[in-house]
mmCIF file of C-alpha atoms in Angstrom:
data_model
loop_
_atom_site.group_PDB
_atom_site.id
_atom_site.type_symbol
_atom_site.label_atom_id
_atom_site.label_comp_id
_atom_site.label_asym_id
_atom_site.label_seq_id
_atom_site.Cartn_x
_atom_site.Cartn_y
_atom_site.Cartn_z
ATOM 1 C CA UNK A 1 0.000 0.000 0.000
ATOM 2 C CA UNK A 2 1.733 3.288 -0.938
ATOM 3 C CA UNK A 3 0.437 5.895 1.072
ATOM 4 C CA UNK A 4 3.124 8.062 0.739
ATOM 5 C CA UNK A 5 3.135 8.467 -3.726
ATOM 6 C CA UNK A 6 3.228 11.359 -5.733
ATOM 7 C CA UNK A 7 0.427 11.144 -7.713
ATOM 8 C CA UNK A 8 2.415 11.713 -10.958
ATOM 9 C CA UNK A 9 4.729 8.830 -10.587
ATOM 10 C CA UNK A 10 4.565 4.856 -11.196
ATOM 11 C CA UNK A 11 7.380 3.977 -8.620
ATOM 12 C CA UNK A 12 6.723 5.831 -5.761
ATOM 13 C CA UNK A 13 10.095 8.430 -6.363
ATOM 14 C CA UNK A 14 9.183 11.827 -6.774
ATOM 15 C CA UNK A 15 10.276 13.604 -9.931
ATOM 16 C CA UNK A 16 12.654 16.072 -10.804
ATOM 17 C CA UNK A 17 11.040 19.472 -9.243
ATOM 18 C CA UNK A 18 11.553 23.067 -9.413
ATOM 19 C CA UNK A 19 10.208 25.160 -6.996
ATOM 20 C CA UNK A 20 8.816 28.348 -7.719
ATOM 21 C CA UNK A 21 7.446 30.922 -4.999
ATOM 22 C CA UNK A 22 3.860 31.617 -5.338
ATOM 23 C CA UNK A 23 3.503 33.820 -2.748
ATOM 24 C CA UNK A 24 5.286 34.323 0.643
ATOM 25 C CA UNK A 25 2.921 34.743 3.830
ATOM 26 C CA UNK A 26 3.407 34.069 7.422
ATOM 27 C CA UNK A 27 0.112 32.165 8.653
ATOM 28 C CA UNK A 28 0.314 29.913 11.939
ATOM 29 C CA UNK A 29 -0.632 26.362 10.754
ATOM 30 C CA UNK A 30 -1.207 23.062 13.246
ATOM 31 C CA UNK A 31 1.471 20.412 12.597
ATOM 32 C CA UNK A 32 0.711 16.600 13.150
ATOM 33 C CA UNK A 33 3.483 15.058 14.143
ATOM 34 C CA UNK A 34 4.104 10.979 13.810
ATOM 35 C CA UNK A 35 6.272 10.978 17.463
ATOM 36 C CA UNK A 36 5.643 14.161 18.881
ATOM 37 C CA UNK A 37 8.093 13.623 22.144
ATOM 38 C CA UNK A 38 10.963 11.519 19.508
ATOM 39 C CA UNK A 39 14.250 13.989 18.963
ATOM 40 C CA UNK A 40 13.324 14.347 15.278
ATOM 41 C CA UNK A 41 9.495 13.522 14.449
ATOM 42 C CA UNK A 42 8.377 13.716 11.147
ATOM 43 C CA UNK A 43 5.672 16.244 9.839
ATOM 44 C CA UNK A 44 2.603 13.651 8.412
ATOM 45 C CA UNK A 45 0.531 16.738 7.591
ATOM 46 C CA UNK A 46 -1.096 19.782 9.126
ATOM 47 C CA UNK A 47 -4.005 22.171 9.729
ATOM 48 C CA UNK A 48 -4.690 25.238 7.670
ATOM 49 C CA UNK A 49 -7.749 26.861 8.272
ATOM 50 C CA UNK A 50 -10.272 24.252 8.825
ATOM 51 C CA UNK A 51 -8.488 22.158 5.817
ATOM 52 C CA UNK A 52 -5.429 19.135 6.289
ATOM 53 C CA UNK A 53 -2.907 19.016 3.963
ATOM 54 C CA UNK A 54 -1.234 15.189 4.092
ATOM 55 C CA UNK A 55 2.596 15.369 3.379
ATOM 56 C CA UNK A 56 3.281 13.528 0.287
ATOM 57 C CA UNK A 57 6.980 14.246 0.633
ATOM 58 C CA UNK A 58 9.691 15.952 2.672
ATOM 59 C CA UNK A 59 11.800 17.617 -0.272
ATOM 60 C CA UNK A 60 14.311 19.491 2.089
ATOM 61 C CA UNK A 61 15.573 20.117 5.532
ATOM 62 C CA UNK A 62 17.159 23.241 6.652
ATOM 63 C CA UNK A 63 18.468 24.376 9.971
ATOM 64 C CA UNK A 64 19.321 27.837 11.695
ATOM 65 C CA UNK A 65 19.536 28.668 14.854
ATOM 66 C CA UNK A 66 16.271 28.556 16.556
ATOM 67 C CA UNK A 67 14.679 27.537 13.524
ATOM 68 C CA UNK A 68 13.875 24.498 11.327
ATOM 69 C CA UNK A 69 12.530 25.096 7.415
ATOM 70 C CA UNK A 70 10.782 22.332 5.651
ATOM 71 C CA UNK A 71 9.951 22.369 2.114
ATOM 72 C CA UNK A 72 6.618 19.871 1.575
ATOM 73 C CA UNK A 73 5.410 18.231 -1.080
ATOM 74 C CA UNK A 74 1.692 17.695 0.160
ATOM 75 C CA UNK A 75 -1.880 16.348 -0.997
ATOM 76 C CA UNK A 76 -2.614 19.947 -1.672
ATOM 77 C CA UNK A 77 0.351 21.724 -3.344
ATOM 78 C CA UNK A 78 3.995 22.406 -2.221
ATOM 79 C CA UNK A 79 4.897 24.308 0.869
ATOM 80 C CA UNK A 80 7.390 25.629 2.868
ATOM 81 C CA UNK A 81 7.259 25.473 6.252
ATOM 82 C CA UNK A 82 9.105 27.465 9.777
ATOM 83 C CA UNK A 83 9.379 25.647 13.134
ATOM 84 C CA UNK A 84 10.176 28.446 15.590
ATOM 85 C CA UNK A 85 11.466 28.436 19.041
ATOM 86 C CA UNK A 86 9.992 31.071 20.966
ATOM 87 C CA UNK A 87 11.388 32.260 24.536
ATOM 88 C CA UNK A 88 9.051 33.748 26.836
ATOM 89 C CA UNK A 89 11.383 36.726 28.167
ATOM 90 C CA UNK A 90 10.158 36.235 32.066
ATOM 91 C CA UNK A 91 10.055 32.646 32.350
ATOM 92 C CA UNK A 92 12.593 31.815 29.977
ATOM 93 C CA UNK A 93 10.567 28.975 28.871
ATOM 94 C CA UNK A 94 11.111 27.981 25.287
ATOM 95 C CA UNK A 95 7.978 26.996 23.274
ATOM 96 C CA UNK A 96 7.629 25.922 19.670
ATOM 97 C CA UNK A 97 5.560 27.446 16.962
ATOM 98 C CA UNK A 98 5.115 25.766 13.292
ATOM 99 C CA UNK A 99 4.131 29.140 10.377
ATOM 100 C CA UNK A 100 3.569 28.759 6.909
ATOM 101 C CA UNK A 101 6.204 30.664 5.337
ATOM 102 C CA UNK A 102 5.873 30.506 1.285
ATOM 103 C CA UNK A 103 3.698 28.380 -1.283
ATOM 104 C CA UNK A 104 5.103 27.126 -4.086
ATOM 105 C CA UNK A 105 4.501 26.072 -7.573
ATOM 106 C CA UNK A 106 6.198 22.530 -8.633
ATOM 107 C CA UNK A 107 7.854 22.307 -12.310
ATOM 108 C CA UNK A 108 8.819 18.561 -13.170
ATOM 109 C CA UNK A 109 11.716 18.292 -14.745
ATOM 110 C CA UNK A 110 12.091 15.479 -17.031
ATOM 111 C CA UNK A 111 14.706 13.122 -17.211
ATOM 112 C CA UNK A 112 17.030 11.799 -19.527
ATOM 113 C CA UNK A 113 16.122 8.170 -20.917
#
C-alpha cells in the first residue's frame, strides 16, 4: 500500500522538481506530528484553516539557529514550512511554533532516458 506516492509517478520516487514561490505569507498552521516527544518527528501533515494538507513528501531540511525550514510536497500543493522556538522573556521557557512561510509552484523536470 503506498500511502506516501506522488500522484504523478509509477514507482513511488518523486520527480525532478523546481520550486517556484507563489507567494510568501506568514500564517500559523497546526502540525501533526508521527512521534511528537521523539528527537526528530516527522511532519505527516497539518491544519490550515479548517483544511489538512497530508505530506506527500519531505523535499528538504534546513536548519538555523532557533529555527527548522521544511519544504513539503503535500496532498494539496507544495509548501514551505518554519518551526520556531519562541522564549518567553520572564520565564525563559522555550515553546515551539510551526508558520507557513511561502507556497510554491512545482515544475517537473524530465529526465534523460
Amino acid at each position: 500500500m503506498p500511502s506516501r506516492q506522488y500522484p504523478g509517478s509509477a514507482d513511488g520516487d518523486l520527480p525532478t522538481l523546481l520550486f517556484l514561490e507563489r507567494a510568501a505569507v506568514v500564517e500559523p498552521v497546526n502540525v501533526e506530528l508521527d512521534r511528537p516527544m521523539a528527537v526528530h518527528p516527522q511532519v505527516t501533515g497539518f491544519w490550515r484553516g479548517g483544511d489538512f494538507y497530508r505530506t506527500v513528501k519531505i523535499v528538504e531540511t534546513r536548519y538555523e539557529y532557533g529555527e527548522t525550514y521544511l519544504r513539503v510536497v503535500t496532498d494539496r500543493g507544495c509548501v514551505d514550512l518554519r518551526r520556531v522556538r519562541v522564549t518567553d522573556p520572564r520565564t525563559l521557557r522555550t515553546r515551539t511554533t510551526w508558520e507557513l512561510c511561502a507556497e510554491l509552484d512545482a515544475i517537473e523536470i524530465p529526465r534523460p532516458k
